[in-house]
CSV table of C-alpha atoms in Angstrom, one decimal:
chain,number,residue,atom,x,y,z
X,1,MET,CA,104.2,97.1,65.2
X,2,LYS,CA,103.3,93.4,66.1
X,3,GLU,CA,106.4,91.7,68.5
X,4,LYS,CA,107.7,88.8,67.8
X,5,ILE,CA,109.7,86.1,70.1
X,6,ASN,CA,112.4,83.5,68.4
X,7,LEU,CA,112.5,79.9,68.6
X,8,ARG,CA,114.7,80.0,72.0
X,9,GLN,CA,113.4,82.4,73.9
X,10,PHE,CA,109.7,80.4,72.8
X,11,MET,CA,111.2,76.7,74.2
X,12,ILE,CA,112.1,78.6,77.3
X,13,LEU,CA,108.2,79.6,78.0
X,14,ILE,CA,107.4,76.5,77.0
X,15,PHE,CA,109.9,75.0,79.8
X,16,ILE,CA,109.8,77.4,82.2
X,17,ASN,CA,105.8,76.5,81.8
X,18,LEU,CA,106.1,73.3,82.3
X,19,LEU,CA,108.0,73.4,85.5
X,20,GLY,CA,105.5,76.3,87.0
X,21,THR,CA,102.8,74.6,88.8
X,22,ALA,CA,103.9,71.2,88.0
X,23,VAL,CA,107.6,70.6,89.5
X,24,ILE,CA,105.9,71.9,92.9
X,25,PHE,CA,102.2,69.3,93.7
X,26,LEU,CA,103.7,67.0,91.3
X,27,PRO,CA,105.4,63.8,92.9
X,28,SER,CA,102.9,65.0,95.5
X,29,ILE,CA,100.0,63.6,93.1
X,30,ALA,CA,101.9,61.4,91.3
X,31,THR,CA,103.3,58.7,94.1
X,32,ASN,CA,100.0,59.3,95.7
X,33,PHE,CA,98.2,57.6,93.0
X,34,ALA,CA,101.7,55.1,92.6
X,35,LYS,CA,103.8,55.3,94.6
X,36,ALA,CA,107.3,53.8,94.0
X,37,ASP,CA,106.0,53.8,90.2
X,38,SER,CA,105.4,57.7,90.4
X,39,TRP,CA,108.2,58.0,88.0
X,40,ILE,CA,106.7,55.4,85.4
X,41,THR,CA,103.5,57.4,85.8
X,42,MET,CA,106.1,60.6,84.9
X,43,VAL,CA,108.1,59.3,81.5
X,44,ILE,CA,104.7,57.2,80.3
X,45,THR,CA,103.0,61.4,81.0
X,46,VAL,CA,106.2,62.8,79.1
X,47,VAL,CA,105.6,60.7,76.2
X,48,ILE,CA,102.1,60.9,75.9
X,49,GLY,CA,103.0,64.6,75.9
X,50,CYS,CA,104.9,65.2,73.5
X,51,PHE,CA,102.6,63.5,71.1
X,52,VAL,CA,100.0,65.9,72.0
X,53,ILE,CA,103.0,68.8,71.5
X,54,CYS,CA,102.8,67.4,67.9
X,55,TRP,CA,98.8,67.4,67.9
X,56,TYR,CA,99.1,70.8,68.7
X,57,THR,CA,101.5,72.2,66.1
X,58,THR,CA,99.4,70.5,63.5
X,59,LEU,CA,96.9,72.1,64.6
X,60,PHE,CA,98.4,75.5,64.2
X,61,ILE,CA,99.7,74.7,60.9
X,62,GLU,CA,96.8,73.1,59.4
X,63,GLY,CA,94.7,76.5,60.7
X,64,GLY,CA,97.2,78.5,58.0
X,65,LYS,CA,100.2,79.7,61.5
X,66,GLN,CA,97.6,82.3,62.3
X,67,ASN,CA,96.2,84.0,65.6
X,68,PHE,CA,94.5,81.1,67.5
X,69,PHE,CA,91.5,83.0,67.6
X,70,VAL,CA,91.6,83.5,64.0
X,71,ILE,CA,92.0,79.7,64.0
X,72,ILE,CA,88.9,79.3,66.1
X,73,GLU,CA,86.6,81.5,64.4
X,74,GLN,CA,87.7,79.8,61.1
X,75,GLY,CA,87.0,76.4,61.9
X,76,PHE,CA,84.3,77.1,64.1
X,77,GLY,CA,82.2,80.5,62.3
X,78,ARG,CA,81.9,83.8,64.3
X,79,LYS,CA,79.3,82.4,66.3
X,80,GLY,CA,81.1,79.4,67.1
X,81,GLY,CA,84.3,80.6,67.6
X,82,PHE,CA,82.7,83.2,69.4
X,83,ILE,CA,81.7,80.5,72.2
X,84,PHE,CA,84.4,78.9,72.1
X,85,GLY,CA,86.9,81.2,72.1
X,86,PHE,CA,85.8,82.0,74.8
X,87,LEU,CA,85.5,79.2,76.6
X,88,PHE,CA,89.0,78.9,76.4
X,89,LEU,CA,89.9,82.1,77.6
X,90,SER,CA,87.9,81.2,80.7
X,91,TYR,CA,90.5,78.2,80.4
X,92,VAL,CA,93.1,80.6,80.5
X,93,PHE,CA,91.8,83.3,83.4
X,94,LEU,CA,91.0,80.0,85.4
X,95,ASN,CA,94.5,78.8,84.7
X,96,ALA,CA,96.5,82.7,85.4
X,97,VAL,CA,94.5,82.6,89.3
X,98,ALA,CA,94.7,79.1,90.4
X,99,ASN,CA,98.7,80.0,89.6
X,100,LEU,CA,98.4,82.8,91.4
X,101,ILE,CA,96.3,81.4,94.2
X,102,THR,CA,99.0,78.2,94.2
X,103,ILE,CA,101.9,81.3,94.8
X,104,GLY,CA,100.2,83.8,97.1
X,105,ASP,CA,99.6,80.3,99.1
X,106,PHE,CA,103.5,78.6,98.8
X,107,VAL,CA,105.0,82.0,99.5
X,108,SER,CA,103.0,82.6,102.8
X,109,VAL,CA,102.7,78.6,104.5
X,110,GLN,CA,106.6,78.4,102.9
X,111,VAL,CA,108.9,81.8,102.8
X,112,LEU,CA,107.2,84.2,104.4
X,113,MET,CA,105.4,83.3,106.9
X,114,GLY,CA,103.0,85.1,108.6
X,115,THR,CA,102.2,87.4,106.1
X,116,PRO,CA,99.0,87.0,104.3
X,117,SER,CA,98.9,85.4,101.5
X,118,LYS,CA,96.5,88.5,99.6
X,119,VAL,CA,99.4,90.8,99.7
X,120,ILE,CA,101.7,88.3,98.1
X,121,THR,CA,99.2,87.7,95.8
X,122,PHE,CA,98.7,91.5,95.1
X,123,ILE,CA,102.8,91.9,94.7
X,124,VAL,CA,102.5,89.0,92.2
X,125,LEU,CA,99.9,90.6,89.7
X,126,CYS,CA,101.3,94.2,90.3
X,127,THR,CA,104.8,92.9,88.9
X,128,ALA,CA,103.3,90.9,86.0
X,129,VAL,CA,100.9,93.4,85.3
X,130,VAL,CA,104.1,96.1,84.6
X,131,GLY,CA,105.5,92.8,82.4
X,132,VAL,CA,102.2,92.5,80.3
X,133,ARG,CA,102.0,95.7,79.5
X,134,TYR,CA,105.7,95.5,78.3
X,135,GLY,CA,104.3,93.2,75.6
X,136,LEU,CA,105.8,89.2,75.1
X,137,GLU,CA,109.0,90.4,73.9
X,138,VAL,CA,109.7,92.0,77.3
X,139,ILE,CA,108.2,88.8,78.9
X,140,ALA,CA,110.2,87.1,76.5
X,141,ARG,CA,113.7,88.5,76.6
X,142,SER,CA,113.6,88.2,80.6
X,143,ALA,CA,112.6,84.5,80.9
X,144,GLU,CA,115.9,83.8,78.8
X,145,PHE,CA,118.0,86.3,81.3
X,146,PHE,CA,116.4,84.3,84.2
X,147,PHE,CA,116.5,81.1,82.3
X,148,SER,CA,120.2,80.0,83.2
X,149,PHE,CA,120.0,81.2,86.9
X,150,ILE,CA,117.1,78.3,86.7
X,151,VAL,CA,118.6,75.9,85.2
X,152,ILE,CA,121.5,76.8,87.6
X,153,SER,CA,119.1,76.5,90.5
X,154,ILE,CA,117.9,73.1,89.3
X,155,ILE,CA,121.1,71.2,89.0
X,156,LEU,CA,122.3,72.8,92.1
X,157,LEU,CA,119.4,71.2,93.7
X,158,PHE,CA,120.4,67.7,91.8
X,159,LEU,CA,123.2,68.0,92.9
X,160,PHE,CA,123.1,69.0,96.7
X,161,VAL,CA,120.6,66.3,97.0
X,162,SER,CA,122.0,63.6,95.9
X,163,PRO,CA,124.2,62.3,98.2
X,164,LYS,CA,120.9,61.6,100.1
X,165,ILE,CA,119.5,59.5,97.6
X,166,ASP,CA,118.5,55.6,98.8
X,167,ILE,CA,118.2,54.0,95.9
X,168,GLN,CA,115.6,51.0,98.0
X,169,ASN,CA,113.2,53.5,97.9
X,170,VAL,CA,111.9,52.7,94.0
X,171,PHE,CA,112.0,48.8,95.0
X,172,PRO,CA,110.0,47.5,94.1
X,173,VAL,CA,109.4,48.6,90.7
X,174,PHE,CA,106.3,48.5,89.1
X,175,GLN,CA,104.7,45.1,91.4
X,176,MET,CA,101.5,47.1,92.6
X,177,ASN,CA,99.8,49.4,91.9
X,178,GLN,CA,100.4,48.3,87.6
X,179,ALA,CA,96.6,50.0,87.2
X,180,SER,CA,96.8,53.6,89.9
X,181,THR,CA,100.7,54.3,87.4
X,182,PHE,CA,98.7,54.6,84.5
X,183,VAL,CA,95.2,55.6,86.3
X,184,GLY,CA,98.1,58.6,87.6
X,185,ILE,CA,98.7,59.6,83.6
X,186,ILE,CA,95.2,61.6,83.6
X,187,PRO,CA,95.5,64.6,86.3
X,188,ILE,CA,99.3,64.6,85.3
X,189,LEU,CA,98.5,65.7,81.6
X,190,THR,CA,96.0,68.3,82.7
X,191,LEU,CA,99.0,70.3,85.0
X,192,THR,CA,101.7,69.7,82.4
X,193,TYR,CA,101.4,69.3,78.6
X,194,LEU,CA,97.7,70.1,78.7
X,195,GLU,CA,98.7,73.6,79.9
X,196,LEU,CA,100.8,74.5,76.6
X,197,ILE,CA,97.3,75.2,74.8
X,198,ILE,CA,97.4,78.3,76.1
X,199,PHE,CA,101.0,78.2,73.7
X,200,LEU,CA,98.5,78.7,70.8
X,201,GLY,CA,97.9,82.1,71.3
X,202,ILE,CA,100.9,83.6,71.0
X,203,MET,CA,102.5,81.1,68.4
X,204,GLU,CA,101.9,83.5,65.7
X,205,GLN,CA,104.1,85.4,66.7
X,206,VAL,CA,107.9,83.3,67.1
X,207,SER,CA,109.2,84.6,63.9
X,208,ASN,CA,110.8,81.1,63.3
X,209,LYS,CA,107.9,79.4,62.2
X,210,GLU,CA,109.2,76.5,60.2
X,211,LYS,CA,111.2,74.9,63.1
X,212,LEU,CA,107.9,75.4,65.0
X,213,MET,CA,108.0,71.8,66.4
X,214,ARG,CA,111.4,71.1,67.5
X,215,GLY,CA,111.2,74.3,70.1
X,216,TYR,CA,107.8,73.5,71.3
X,217,LEU,CA,108.9,70.0,71.2
X,218,ILE,CA,112.6,70.6,73.3
X,219,GLY,CA,111.3,72.9,75.6
X,220,GLY,CA,108.9,70.1,76.7
X,221,ILE,CA,111.6,67.3,76.6
X,222,MET,CA,113.0,69.4,78.7
X,223,GLY,CA,110.6,70.3,80.7
X,224,GLY,CA,109.5,66.6,81.2
X,225,ILE,CA,113.0,65.4,82.5
X,226,VAL,CA,113.3,68.2,85.2
X,227,ILE,CA,109.9,66.7,86.1
X,228,PHE,CA,111.0,63.5,86.0
X,229,VAL,CA,113.4,63.7,87.7
X,230,VAL,CA,112.1,65.7,91.1
X,231,THR,CA,109.6,62.8,91.5
X,232,PHE,CA,112.6,60.2,91.2
X,233,LEU,CA,114.6,62.3,93.7
X,234,CYS,CA,111.5,62.6,96.4
X,235,ILE,CA,110.7,58.9,96.3
X,236,CYS,CA,114.6,58.5,96.2
X,237,VAL,CA,115.7,60.9,99.1
X,238,LEU,CA,112.0,61.4,101.0
X,239,GLY,CA,110.5,58.2,100.4
X,240,VAL,CA,106.8,57.4,99.1
X,241,ASP,CA,105.0,58.6,102.7
X,242,ALA,CA,106.8,61.4,103.3
X,243,THR,CA,106.6,62.5,99.7
X,244,ILE,CA,102.4,61.7,99.8
X,245,ARG,CA,102.4,63.9,103.3
X,246,GLN,CA,103.7,66.8,101.7
X,247,THR,CA,101.7,69.5,99.9
X,248,TYR,CA,105.3,70.6,98.9
X,249,PRO,CA,107.9,67.5,98.5
X,250,ILE,CA,110.6,69.1,96.3
X,251,TYR,CA,110.6,72.0,99.4
X,252,VAL,CA,111.2,69.5,101.7
X,253,LEU,CA,114.0,68.1,99.0
X,254,GLY,CA,115.5,71.8,99.6
X,255,GLN,CA,115.8,71.6,103.4
X,256,LYS,CA,117.2,68.1,103.4
X,257,ILE,CA,120.7,69.1,101.6
X,258,SER,CA,123.7,69.0,103.9
X,259,LEU,CA,127.0,69.3,102.7
X,260,ALA,CA,129.7,68.3,104.9
X,261,ASP,CA,128.3,70.4,107.8
X,262,PHE,CA,128.7,73.9,105.2
X,263,ILE,CA,126.1,74.2,103.0
X,264,GLN,CA,122.8,73.2,104.7
X,265,ARG,CA,118.6,74.2,103.7
X,266,ILE,CA,118.9,75.9,100.4
X,267,GLU,CA,115.6,75.4,100.2
X,268,GLY,CA,115.4,79.1,98.7
X,269,ILE,CA,116.7,77.6,95.9
X,270,VAL,CA,113.8,75.7,95.4
X,271,ALA,CA,111.4,79.4,96.2
X,272,PHE,CA,113.5,80.8,93.3
X,273,ILE,CA,113.0,78.2,90.3
X,274,TRP,CA,109.3,78.1,91.4
X,275,PHE,CA,108.7,81.2,91.8
X,276,PHE,CA,110.0,82.4,88.6
X,277,THR,CA,108.6,79.9,86.5
X,278,ASN,CA,105.4,80.7,87.9
X,279,PHE,CA,105.3,84.6,87.2
X,280,PHE,CA,105.5,83.6,83.5
X,281,LYS,CA,103.3,81.4,83.9
X,282,ILE,CA,100.1,84.5,85.5
X,283,CYS,CA,101.8,86.4,82.6
X,284,ILE,CA,101.8,84.3,79.6
X,285,SER,CA,98.6,83.4,81.0
X,286,TYR,CA,97.7,86.8,81.4
X,287,ILE,CA,99.4,88.1,77.1
X,288,VAL,CA,96.6,85.2,75.9
X,289,LEU,CA,94.0,86.7,77.8
X,290,ALA,CA,94.4,90.0,77.0
X,291,LYS,CA,95.1,89.4,72.8
X,292,GLY,CA,91.7,87.0,73.4
X,293,LEU,CA,89.6,89.8,74.6
X,294,GLN,CA,91.2,91.9,72.1
X,295,HIS,CA,90.5,89.4,68.9
X,296,PHE,CA,86.8,89.3,70.4
X,297,PHE,CA,85.7,92.7,70.9
X,298,ARG,CA,87.9,94.1,68.0
X,299,PHE,CA,90.2,96.9,69.7
X,300,LYS,CA,93.2,98.0,68.6
X,301,SER,CA,95.0,97.0,71.2
X,302,TYR,CA,95.3,94.4,74.1
X,303,LYS,CA,96.9,96.7,76.9
X,304,ILE,CA,93.8,98.2,76.9
X,305,PHE,CA,92.1,95.0,79.5
X,306,ILE,CA,95.3,94.1,81.0
X,307,VAL,CA,94.0,96.8,84.5
X,308,PRO,CA,90.6,95.7,84.2
X,309,LEU,CA,91.7,91.8,83.9
X,310,ALA,CA,93.9,92.4,86.8
X,311,PHE,CA,90.8,93.4,89.1
X,312,LEU,CA,89.1,90.7,87.8
X,313,ILE,CA,92.0,88.1,88.9
X,314,PHE,CA,92.8,89.4,92.1
X,315,TYR,CA,88.8,89.7,93.1
X,316,ALA,CA,89.3,85.8,91.8
X,317,ALA,CA,92.5,84.9,93.4
X,318,TYR,CA,91.1,86.7,96.4
X,319,GLU,CA,87.6,84.1,98.3
X,320,GLY,CA,89.4,81.4,95.4
X,321,PHE,CA,90.9,78.4,97.8
X,322,LYS,CA,89.3,78.5,101.0
X,323,ASN,CA,92.7,76.2,102.4
X,324,SER,CA,95.5,74.1,100.6
X,325,TYR,CA,93.9,70.9,101.6
X,326,TYR,CA,91.7,72.5,98.7
X,327,ILE,CA,94.0,72.3,95.9
X,328,PRO,CA,94.3,69.3,95.6
X,329,GLU,CA,90.9,68.1,95.6
X,330,PHE,CA,90.6,71.3,92.8
X,331,ILE,CA,93.6,69.0,90.8
X,332,ASN,CA,91.4,66.1,91.1
X,333,SER,CA,87.6,67.4,89.9
X,334,THR,CA,87.2,70.3,88.2
X,335,TYR,CA,90.2,71.2,86.7
X,336,VAL,CA,90.4,67.5,85.5
X,337,VAL,CA,87.3,68.1,83.5
X,338,ILE,CA,87.8,71.8,82.5
X,339,SER,CA,91.5,70.7,81.4
X,340,TYR,CA,90.1,68.0,79.3
X,341,ILE,CA,87.0,69.7,77.5
X,342,ILE,CA,88.6,72.9,77.0
X,343,ALA,CA,92.5,71.1,76.0
X,344,VAL,CA,91.3,67.9,74.4
X,345,ILE,CA,87.8,68.0,72.9
X,346,ILE,CA,87.0,71.5,71.8
X,347,PRO,CA,90.7,71.2,69.6
X,348,LEU,CA,89.4,68.0,68.7
X,349,LEU,CA,86.7,69.8,67.2
X,350,LEU,CA,88.5,72.2,65.7
X,351,HIS,CA,91.0,70.2,64.2
X,352,LEU,CA,88.3,68.1,62.3
X,353,SER,CA,86.4,71.1,61.2
X,354,LEU,CA,89.4,72.8,59.9
X,355,ILE,CA,90.0,69.1,58.0
X,356,ILE,CA,86.5,68.7,56.7
X,357,LYS,CA,86.9,72.6,55.5
X,358,LYS,CA,89.9,72.1,54.0
X,359,LEU,CA,88.7,68.9,51.9
X,360,LYS,CA,85.3,70.6,51.1
X,361,ARG,CA,86.8,73.0,49.3
B,1,MET,CA,89.1,96.2,109.8
B,2,ALA,CA,88.0,95.2,106.3
B,3,LEU,CA,85.6,98.4,105.7
B,4,VAL,CA,89.4,100.5,106.2
B,5,VAL,CA,90.9,97.8,103.9
B,6,GLY,CA,88.2,98.0,102.0
B,7,ILE,CA,88.2,101.6,101.5
B,8,LEU,CA,92.0,102.2,101.1
B,9,PHE,CA,91.4,99.6,97.7
B,10,MET,CA,89.0,102.2,96.6
B,11,ILE,CA,91.0,105.7,97.3
B,12,PHE,CA,94.3,103.1,94.8
B,13,SER,CA,91.7,101.4,92.3
B,14,ILE,CA,90.5,105.0,91.1
B,15,SER,CA,93.7,106.7,91.7
B,16,VAL,CA,95.2,103.3,89.5
B,17,LEU,CA,91.9,104.5,87.3
B,18,ILE,CA,93.1,108.0,86.5
B,19,PHE,CA,96.3,107.1,86.0
B,20,GLU,CA,95.2,105.0,83.3
B,21,TYR,CA,92.9,106.7,81.9
B,22,LYS,CA,95.1,109.9,80.9
B,23,LYS,CA,97.6,107.8,79.1
B,24,LEU,CA,94.1,105.5,77.3
B,25,ILE,CA,93.0,108.9,76.3
B,26,LYS,CA,96.1,110.3,73.8
B,27,ILE,CA,95.7,106.4,72.6
B,28,ALA,CA,92.8,104.5,71.9
B,29,ASP,CA,89.3,105.8,70.1
B,30,LYS,CA,85.5,106.8,72.0
B,31,ARG,CA,84.6,103.3,71.6
B,32,GLU,CA,87.6,101.6,73.4
B,33,THR,CA,88.1,104.5,76.4
B,34,ARG,CA,84.4,103.9,77.1
B,35,PHE,CA,84.4,100.4,77.5
B,36,TYR,CA,87.8,100.6,80.1
B,37,LEU,CA,85.8,103.5,82.0
B,38,LEU,CA,82.7,100.9,82.2
B,39,SER,CA,84.6,97.5,83.0
B,40,MET,CA,86.7,99.4,84.8
B,41,VAL,CA,83.8,101.2,87.5
B,42,VAL,CA,82.2,97.8,88.3
B,43,LEU,CA,84.9,95.7,88.6
B,44,ILE,CA,86.6,98.4,91.3
B,45,ILE,CA,82.9,97.8,92.7
B,46,PHE,CA,82.5,94.5,92.9
B,47,ALA,CA,86.8,94.0,94.5
B,48,THR,CA,86.1,96.6,96.9
B,49,LEU,CA,82.9,94.8,97.7
B,50,GLN,CA,84.0,91.3,98.1
B,51,VAL,CA,87.9,93.4,99.3
B,52,SER,CA,85.2,95.0,101.9
B,53,ASN,CA,83.9,91.6,103.4
B,54,ILE,CA,80.3,93.0,102.2
B,55,PHE,CA,79.6,91.0,99.1
B,56,SER,CA,81.2,87.2,98.2
B,57,LEU,CA,81.3,86.0,95.3
B,58,ASN,CA,83.4,83.2,94.4
B,59,ILE,CA,84.9,83.0,90.7
B,60,ILE,CA,86.5,79.3,91.8
B,61,SER,CA,83.6,77.9,92.7
B,62,GLY,CA,81.6,78.0,90.2
B,63,TYR,CA,83.9,76.4,87.8
B,64,SER,CA,83.6,73.7,90.0
B,65,TRP,CA,79.5,74.3,90.2
B,66,VAL,CA,79.4,74.0,86.6
B,67,ALA,CA,82.4,71.0,86.4
B,68,LYS,CA,80.1,69.4,89.2
B,69,PRO,CA,78.3,66.8,87.4
B,70,ILE,CA,80.5,65.4,85.5
B,71,ALA,CA,83.8,65.7,88.0
B,72,ASP,CA,82.1,64.1,91.1
B,73,PRO,CA,82.1,61.0,89.7
B,74,ILE,CA,85.4,61.5,87.9
B,75,GLU,CA,87.0,62.3,92.0
B,76,ARG,CA,85.1,59.2,93.3
B,77,ILE,CA,86.3,56.9,90.5
B,78,LEU,CA,90.9,58.6,90.4
B,79,SER,CA,90.0,58.7,94.7
B,80,THR,CA,90.1,54.4,94.2
B,81,PHE,CA,93.1,54.9,92.6
B,82,GLN,CA,95.1,57.8,94.9
B,83,THR,CA,98.1,56.6,97.4
B,84,GLY,CA,98.1,53.1,95.2
B,85,GLY,CA,94.8,51.2,95.1
B,86,GLY,CA,92.7,50.0,92.5
B,87,ASP,CA,94.2,46.7,91.4
């Protein structure tokens, strides 16, 4: 029986996926480029991201609303499809590993100090294995369940931090760093909307495909708004320099909370938001990876790949990044290149080939 | 210490393998079962060697190495725009 998810669950998964790594790293990366104007960078990114979402949906519709790996084979032929499909899967694999590494790093640096990140990585991966074995439907339902907790946590964070806002930190608006404001969009897009290409791997499982674009867009815009507000709050509350210096500025934002000396330092809220969003992100990448392998090796079920993949992912995450300082370096170099090749150039070629084949017919 | 962790990891991996194999044999065909066994054995050996610090292959570095010719100039360009430069 084919697993199906509804539009609302799909939208929630998009929202959660967008928040994943982005909410914790983006304020620092955006501010590093545009300083006080980083919120402008975020606004432009969300607008471009909406176009990216529309494009991905059009590509899916153009391919006959089928499995993305079938669309790849349709566009590039059997052998080409195999090569490009594996390139896409290598990106999904990188995404799963990178998210696992960052979750291990974050928890061991900020929450469970002294616990080796490998132990956290291992525990999260074991949980992801259980989730993926249950299938996409169960993952989507649990995401739906946790969605309200995530939203409430975000709202609480915004509310509690708002008294600390110093709007002067945002000024002068767009007076300096104009070029950097736009250049910053390049790495930020890779961490947000370009990662949504992974969802093409599960799009055929959405039950109401007619309204797919709507769900995709709503999820994307909601996620974009949250990232924008987080970045804006980081600049207003922490200031430009502190936001650049911190690896996890949103966590420091949580530490700043102090309401009437009664509600204090509830940075656990941030940890909660990030832990859950990143966990679902890992699960989605993992499931797409297994489904892709199932398609290319012509297996009956993707579940056969789950445990071997877990070993490979753990093995890759074990030595992945030598230290936390390597993560921003990786995001600004390797990840940019790989993201734009896999999430822009390959879909563009695929789209062109689908259009040409359609015209020939 | 690393060796002890490696041995523990291997014991854990083999028990996972046996547990999964027992379940799998009921539902999968011969080709799938063979694939599963082969991939698991290879990955268990790799992972155990890695965990016990006997062998080191960094997959993430592999990505960086492949992307290096384009990634290096891009990083240089991006770094000129960081911390508000580039105007």
